[in-house]
Coordinates of C-alpha atoms in Angstrom, one line a residue:
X284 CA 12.9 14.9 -26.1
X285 CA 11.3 13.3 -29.2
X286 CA 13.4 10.7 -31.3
X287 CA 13.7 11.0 -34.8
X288 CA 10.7 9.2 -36.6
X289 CA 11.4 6.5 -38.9
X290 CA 11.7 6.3 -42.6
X291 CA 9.1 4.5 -44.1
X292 CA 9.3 1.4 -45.8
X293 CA 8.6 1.7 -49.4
X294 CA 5.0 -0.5 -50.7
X295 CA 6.0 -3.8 -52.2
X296 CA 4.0 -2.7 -55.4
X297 CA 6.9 0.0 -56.0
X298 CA 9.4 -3.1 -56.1
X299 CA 6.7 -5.3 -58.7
X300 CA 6.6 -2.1 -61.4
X301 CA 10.3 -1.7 -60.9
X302 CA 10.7 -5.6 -61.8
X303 CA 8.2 -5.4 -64.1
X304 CA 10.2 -3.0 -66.3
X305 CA 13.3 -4.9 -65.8
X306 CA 11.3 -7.7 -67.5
X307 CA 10.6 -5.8 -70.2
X308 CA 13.7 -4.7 -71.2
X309 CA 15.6 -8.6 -70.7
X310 CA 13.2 -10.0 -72.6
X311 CA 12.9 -9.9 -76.7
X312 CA 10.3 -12.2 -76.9
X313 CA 7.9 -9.9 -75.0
X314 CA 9.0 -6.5 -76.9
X315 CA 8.1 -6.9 -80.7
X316 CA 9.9 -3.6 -81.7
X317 CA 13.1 -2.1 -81.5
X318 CA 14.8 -2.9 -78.0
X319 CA 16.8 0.6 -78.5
X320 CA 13.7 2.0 -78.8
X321 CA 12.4 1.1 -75.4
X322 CA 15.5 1.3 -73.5
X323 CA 15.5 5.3 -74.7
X324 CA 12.0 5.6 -73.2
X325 CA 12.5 3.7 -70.1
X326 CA 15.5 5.6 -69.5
X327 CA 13.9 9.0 -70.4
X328 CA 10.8 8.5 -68.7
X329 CA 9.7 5.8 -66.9
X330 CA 13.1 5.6 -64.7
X331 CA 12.7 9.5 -63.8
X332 CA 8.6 9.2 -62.8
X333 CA 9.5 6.2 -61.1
X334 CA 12.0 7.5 -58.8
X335 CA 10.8 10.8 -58.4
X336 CA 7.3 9.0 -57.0
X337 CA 9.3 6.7 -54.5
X338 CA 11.1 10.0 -53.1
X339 CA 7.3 11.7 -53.4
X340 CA 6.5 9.0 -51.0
X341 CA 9.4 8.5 -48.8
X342 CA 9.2 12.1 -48.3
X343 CA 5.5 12.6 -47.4
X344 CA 5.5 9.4 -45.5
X345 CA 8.0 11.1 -43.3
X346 CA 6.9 14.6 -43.3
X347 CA 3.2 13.0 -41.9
X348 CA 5.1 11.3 -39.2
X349 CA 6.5 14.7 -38.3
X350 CA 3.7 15.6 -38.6
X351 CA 2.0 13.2 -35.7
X352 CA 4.9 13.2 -33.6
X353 CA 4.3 16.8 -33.1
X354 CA 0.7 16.8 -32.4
X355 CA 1.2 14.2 -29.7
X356 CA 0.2 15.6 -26.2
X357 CA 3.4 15.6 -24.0
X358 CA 3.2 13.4 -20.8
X359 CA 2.9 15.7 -18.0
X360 CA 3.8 15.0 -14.8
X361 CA 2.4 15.8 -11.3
X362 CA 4.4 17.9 -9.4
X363 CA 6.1 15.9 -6.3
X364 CA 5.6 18.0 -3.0
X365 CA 8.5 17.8 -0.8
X366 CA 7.6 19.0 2.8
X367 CA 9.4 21.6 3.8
X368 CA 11.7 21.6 7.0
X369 CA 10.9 24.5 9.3
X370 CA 14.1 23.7 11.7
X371 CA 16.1 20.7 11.9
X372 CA 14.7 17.4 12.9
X373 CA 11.1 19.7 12.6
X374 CA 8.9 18.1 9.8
X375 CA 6.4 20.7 7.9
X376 CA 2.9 19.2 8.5
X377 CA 0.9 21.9 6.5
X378 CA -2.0 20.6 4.3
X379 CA -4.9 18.6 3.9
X380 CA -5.3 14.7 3.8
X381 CA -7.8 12.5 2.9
X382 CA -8.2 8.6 4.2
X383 CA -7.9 6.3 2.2
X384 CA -7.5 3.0 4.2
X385 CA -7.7 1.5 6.9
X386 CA -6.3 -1.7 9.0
X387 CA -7.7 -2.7 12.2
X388 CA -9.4 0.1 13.1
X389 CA -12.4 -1.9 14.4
X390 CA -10.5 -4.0 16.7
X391 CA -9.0 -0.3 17.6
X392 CA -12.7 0.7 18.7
X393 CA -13.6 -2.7 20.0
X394 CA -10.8 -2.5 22.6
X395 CA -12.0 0.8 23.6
X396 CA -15.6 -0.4 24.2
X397 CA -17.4 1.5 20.9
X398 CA -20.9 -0.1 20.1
X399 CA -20.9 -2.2 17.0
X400 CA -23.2 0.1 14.9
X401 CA -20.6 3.4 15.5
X402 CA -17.3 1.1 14.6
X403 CA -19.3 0.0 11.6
X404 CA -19.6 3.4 10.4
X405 CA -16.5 4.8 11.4
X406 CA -14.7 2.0 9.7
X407 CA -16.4 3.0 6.5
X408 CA -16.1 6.8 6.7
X409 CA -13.2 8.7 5.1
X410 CA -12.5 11.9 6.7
X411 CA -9.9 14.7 6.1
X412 CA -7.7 15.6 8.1
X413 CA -6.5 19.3 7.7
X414 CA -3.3 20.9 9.5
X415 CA -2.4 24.5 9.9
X416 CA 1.2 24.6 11.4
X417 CA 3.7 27.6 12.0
X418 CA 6.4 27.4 14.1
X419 CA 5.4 24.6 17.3
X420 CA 2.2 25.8 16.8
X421 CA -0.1 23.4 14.9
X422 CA -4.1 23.1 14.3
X423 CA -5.7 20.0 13.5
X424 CA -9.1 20.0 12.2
X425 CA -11.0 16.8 11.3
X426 CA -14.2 16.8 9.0
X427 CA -16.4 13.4 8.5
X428 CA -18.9 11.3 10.4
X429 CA -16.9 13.1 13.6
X430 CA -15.3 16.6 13.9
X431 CA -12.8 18.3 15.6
X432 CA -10.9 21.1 15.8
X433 CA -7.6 21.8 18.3
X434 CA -4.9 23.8 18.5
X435 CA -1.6 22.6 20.1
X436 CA 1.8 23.7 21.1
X437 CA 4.4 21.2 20.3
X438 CA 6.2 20.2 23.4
X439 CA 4.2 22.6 25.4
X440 CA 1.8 21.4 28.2
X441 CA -1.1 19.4 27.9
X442 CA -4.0 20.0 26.0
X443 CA -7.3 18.9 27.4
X444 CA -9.5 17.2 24.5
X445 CA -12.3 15.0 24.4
X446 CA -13.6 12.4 22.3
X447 CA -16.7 10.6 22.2
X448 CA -17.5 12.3 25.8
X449 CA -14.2 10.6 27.2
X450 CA -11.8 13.4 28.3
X451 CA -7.6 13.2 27.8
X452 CA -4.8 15.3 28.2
X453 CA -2.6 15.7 25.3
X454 CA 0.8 16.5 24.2
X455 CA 2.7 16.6 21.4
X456 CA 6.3 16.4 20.6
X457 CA 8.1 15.8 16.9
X458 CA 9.4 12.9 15.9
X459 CA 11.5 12.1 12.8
X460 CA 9.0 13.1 9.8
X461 CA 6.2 13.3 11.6
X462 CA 4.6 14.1 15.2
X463 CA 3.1 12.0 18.1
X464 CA 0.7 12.9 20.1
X465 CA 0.0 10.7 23.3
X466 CA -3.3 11.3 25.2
X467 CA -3.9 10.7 28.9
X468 CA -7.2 9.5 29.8
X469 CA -8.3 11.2 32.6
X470 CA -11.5 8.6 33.4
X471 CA -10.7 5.7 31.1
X472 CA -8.3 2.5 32.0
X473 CA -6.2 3.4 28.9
X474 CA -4.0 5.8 27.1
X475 CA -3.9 6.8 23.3
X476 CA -0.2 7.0 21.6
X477 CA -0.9 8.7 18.1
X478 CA 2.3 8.7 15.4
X479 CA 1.5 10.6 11.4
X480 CA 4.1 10.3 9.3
X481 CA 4.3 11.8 6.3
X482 CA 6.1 10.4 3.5
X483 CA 9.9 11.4 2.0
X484 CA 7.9 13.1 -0.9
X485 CA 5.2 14.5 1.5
X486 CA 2.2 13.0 -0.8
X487 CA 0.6 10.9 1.8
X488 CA 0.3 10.6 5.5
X489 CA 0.2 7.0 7.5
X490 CA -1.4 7.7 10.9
X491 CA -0.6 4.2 13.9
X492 CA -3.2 4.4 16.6
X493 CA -2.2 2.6 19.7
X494 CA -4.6 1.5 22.9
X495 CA -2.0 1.4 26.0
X496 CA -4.3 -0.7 28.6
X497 CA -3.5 0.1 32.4
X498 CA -4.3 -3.7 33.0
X499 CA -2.9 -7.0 31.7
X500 CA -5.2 -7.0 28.4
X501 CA -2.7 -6.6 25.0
X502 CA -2.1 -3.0 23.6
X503 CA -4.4 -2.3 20.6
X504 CA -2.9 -0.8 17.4
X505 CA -4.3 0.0 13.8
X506 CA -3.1 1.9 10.9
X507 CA -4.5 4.4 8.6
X508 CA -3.4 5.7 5.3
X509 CA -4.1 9.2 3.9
X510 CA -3.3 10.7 0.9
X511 CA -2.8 14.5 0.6
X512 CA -5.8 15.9 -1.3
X513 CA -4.0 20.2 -1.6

């Protein structure tokens, strides 16, 4: 919906000839001749031209804002992409998603003993995260400065992954607009509890990474942000 443009104001000099002839015809002293004489003109011509060139103007003032108001490109907006429910309490996790941030995720790799150089560029790597899913079956597939690719049955039995030559057994189960994912380490002194959530308009993901330590030392958590990129 475009509003109704305007009418233009009228130039000043429009309102100076219009008081200029009003001066002429009040004052004797400035019209030699016959002031009958000048009235019939003024009133014959000059008024005529002189309102048929302010309508002249108001009009193509208004037709060029028109005009303009036309030509303007309309604001489009992006689509919003609503993830679809596949069954109740069952979010649709289909599409691709890029990171975009990250918080902690050092400390994250610190805890788990990661040299300094491989946190370093982990932290500054932004990889996509892609995810096929039909039914409670669901494929993750990760492409950056480390790849993956596994297939998983939600609430099925574990899944034996590896990462970073340290072997766990997964399993995943739904939770409300997203899934977890908690890995058992199978040779390691800690577990991994892995939450995404996508948003209510299903335009970006947040993924909380948590370190569960089987001794006294603190649990570990960071927080990544992705945004989807299909």
């Amino acid at each position: 919906y475009s509003p109704a443009p305007s009418i233009p104001a009228v130039p000043t000099w429009y309102f100076f000839l219009g008081l200029s002839f009003g001066h002429v015809l009040t004052s004797r002293n400035a019209v030699p001749y016959n002031l009958d004489v000048w009235q019939s003109i003024v009133n014959i011509l000059l008024v005529p031209i002189y309102s048929i060139a302010v309508c002249f103007y108001l009009v193509s003032k208004l037709w060029t804002r028109m005009v303009e108001t036309k030509r303007r490109p309309k604001k489009v907006h992006p689509p919003i992409i609503i993830a679809p429910r596949q069954e109740e309490g069952k979010v649709n996790m289909n599409g691709s998603f890029k990171l975009t941030k990250n918080d902690n995720f050092d400390g994250f790799l610190a805890a788990q003993g990661i040299p300094w150089a491989l946190r370093r560029a982990a932290d500054q790597a932004r990889p996509t995260h892609f995810f096929r899913h039909e039914g409670d079956i669901i494929t993750i597939k990760i492409t950056g400065i480390i790849e993956s690719q596994t297939t998983y049955v939600i609430g099925g039995p574990p899944k034996e992954t590896c990462i970073r030559g340290r072997v766990f057994l997964d399993t995943l189960e739904y939770i409300d607009d997203g899934i977890c994912s908690r890995k058992k380490a199978v040779s390691e002194d800690y577990d991994l509890v892995v939450t995404r959530v996508l948003a209510e308009d299903g335009m970006s993901l947040t993924m909380t990474s948590k370190a569960v330590f089987h001794d006294e030392r603190d649990d570990i958590v960071c927080i990544q942000l992705f945004q989807r990129i299909d």
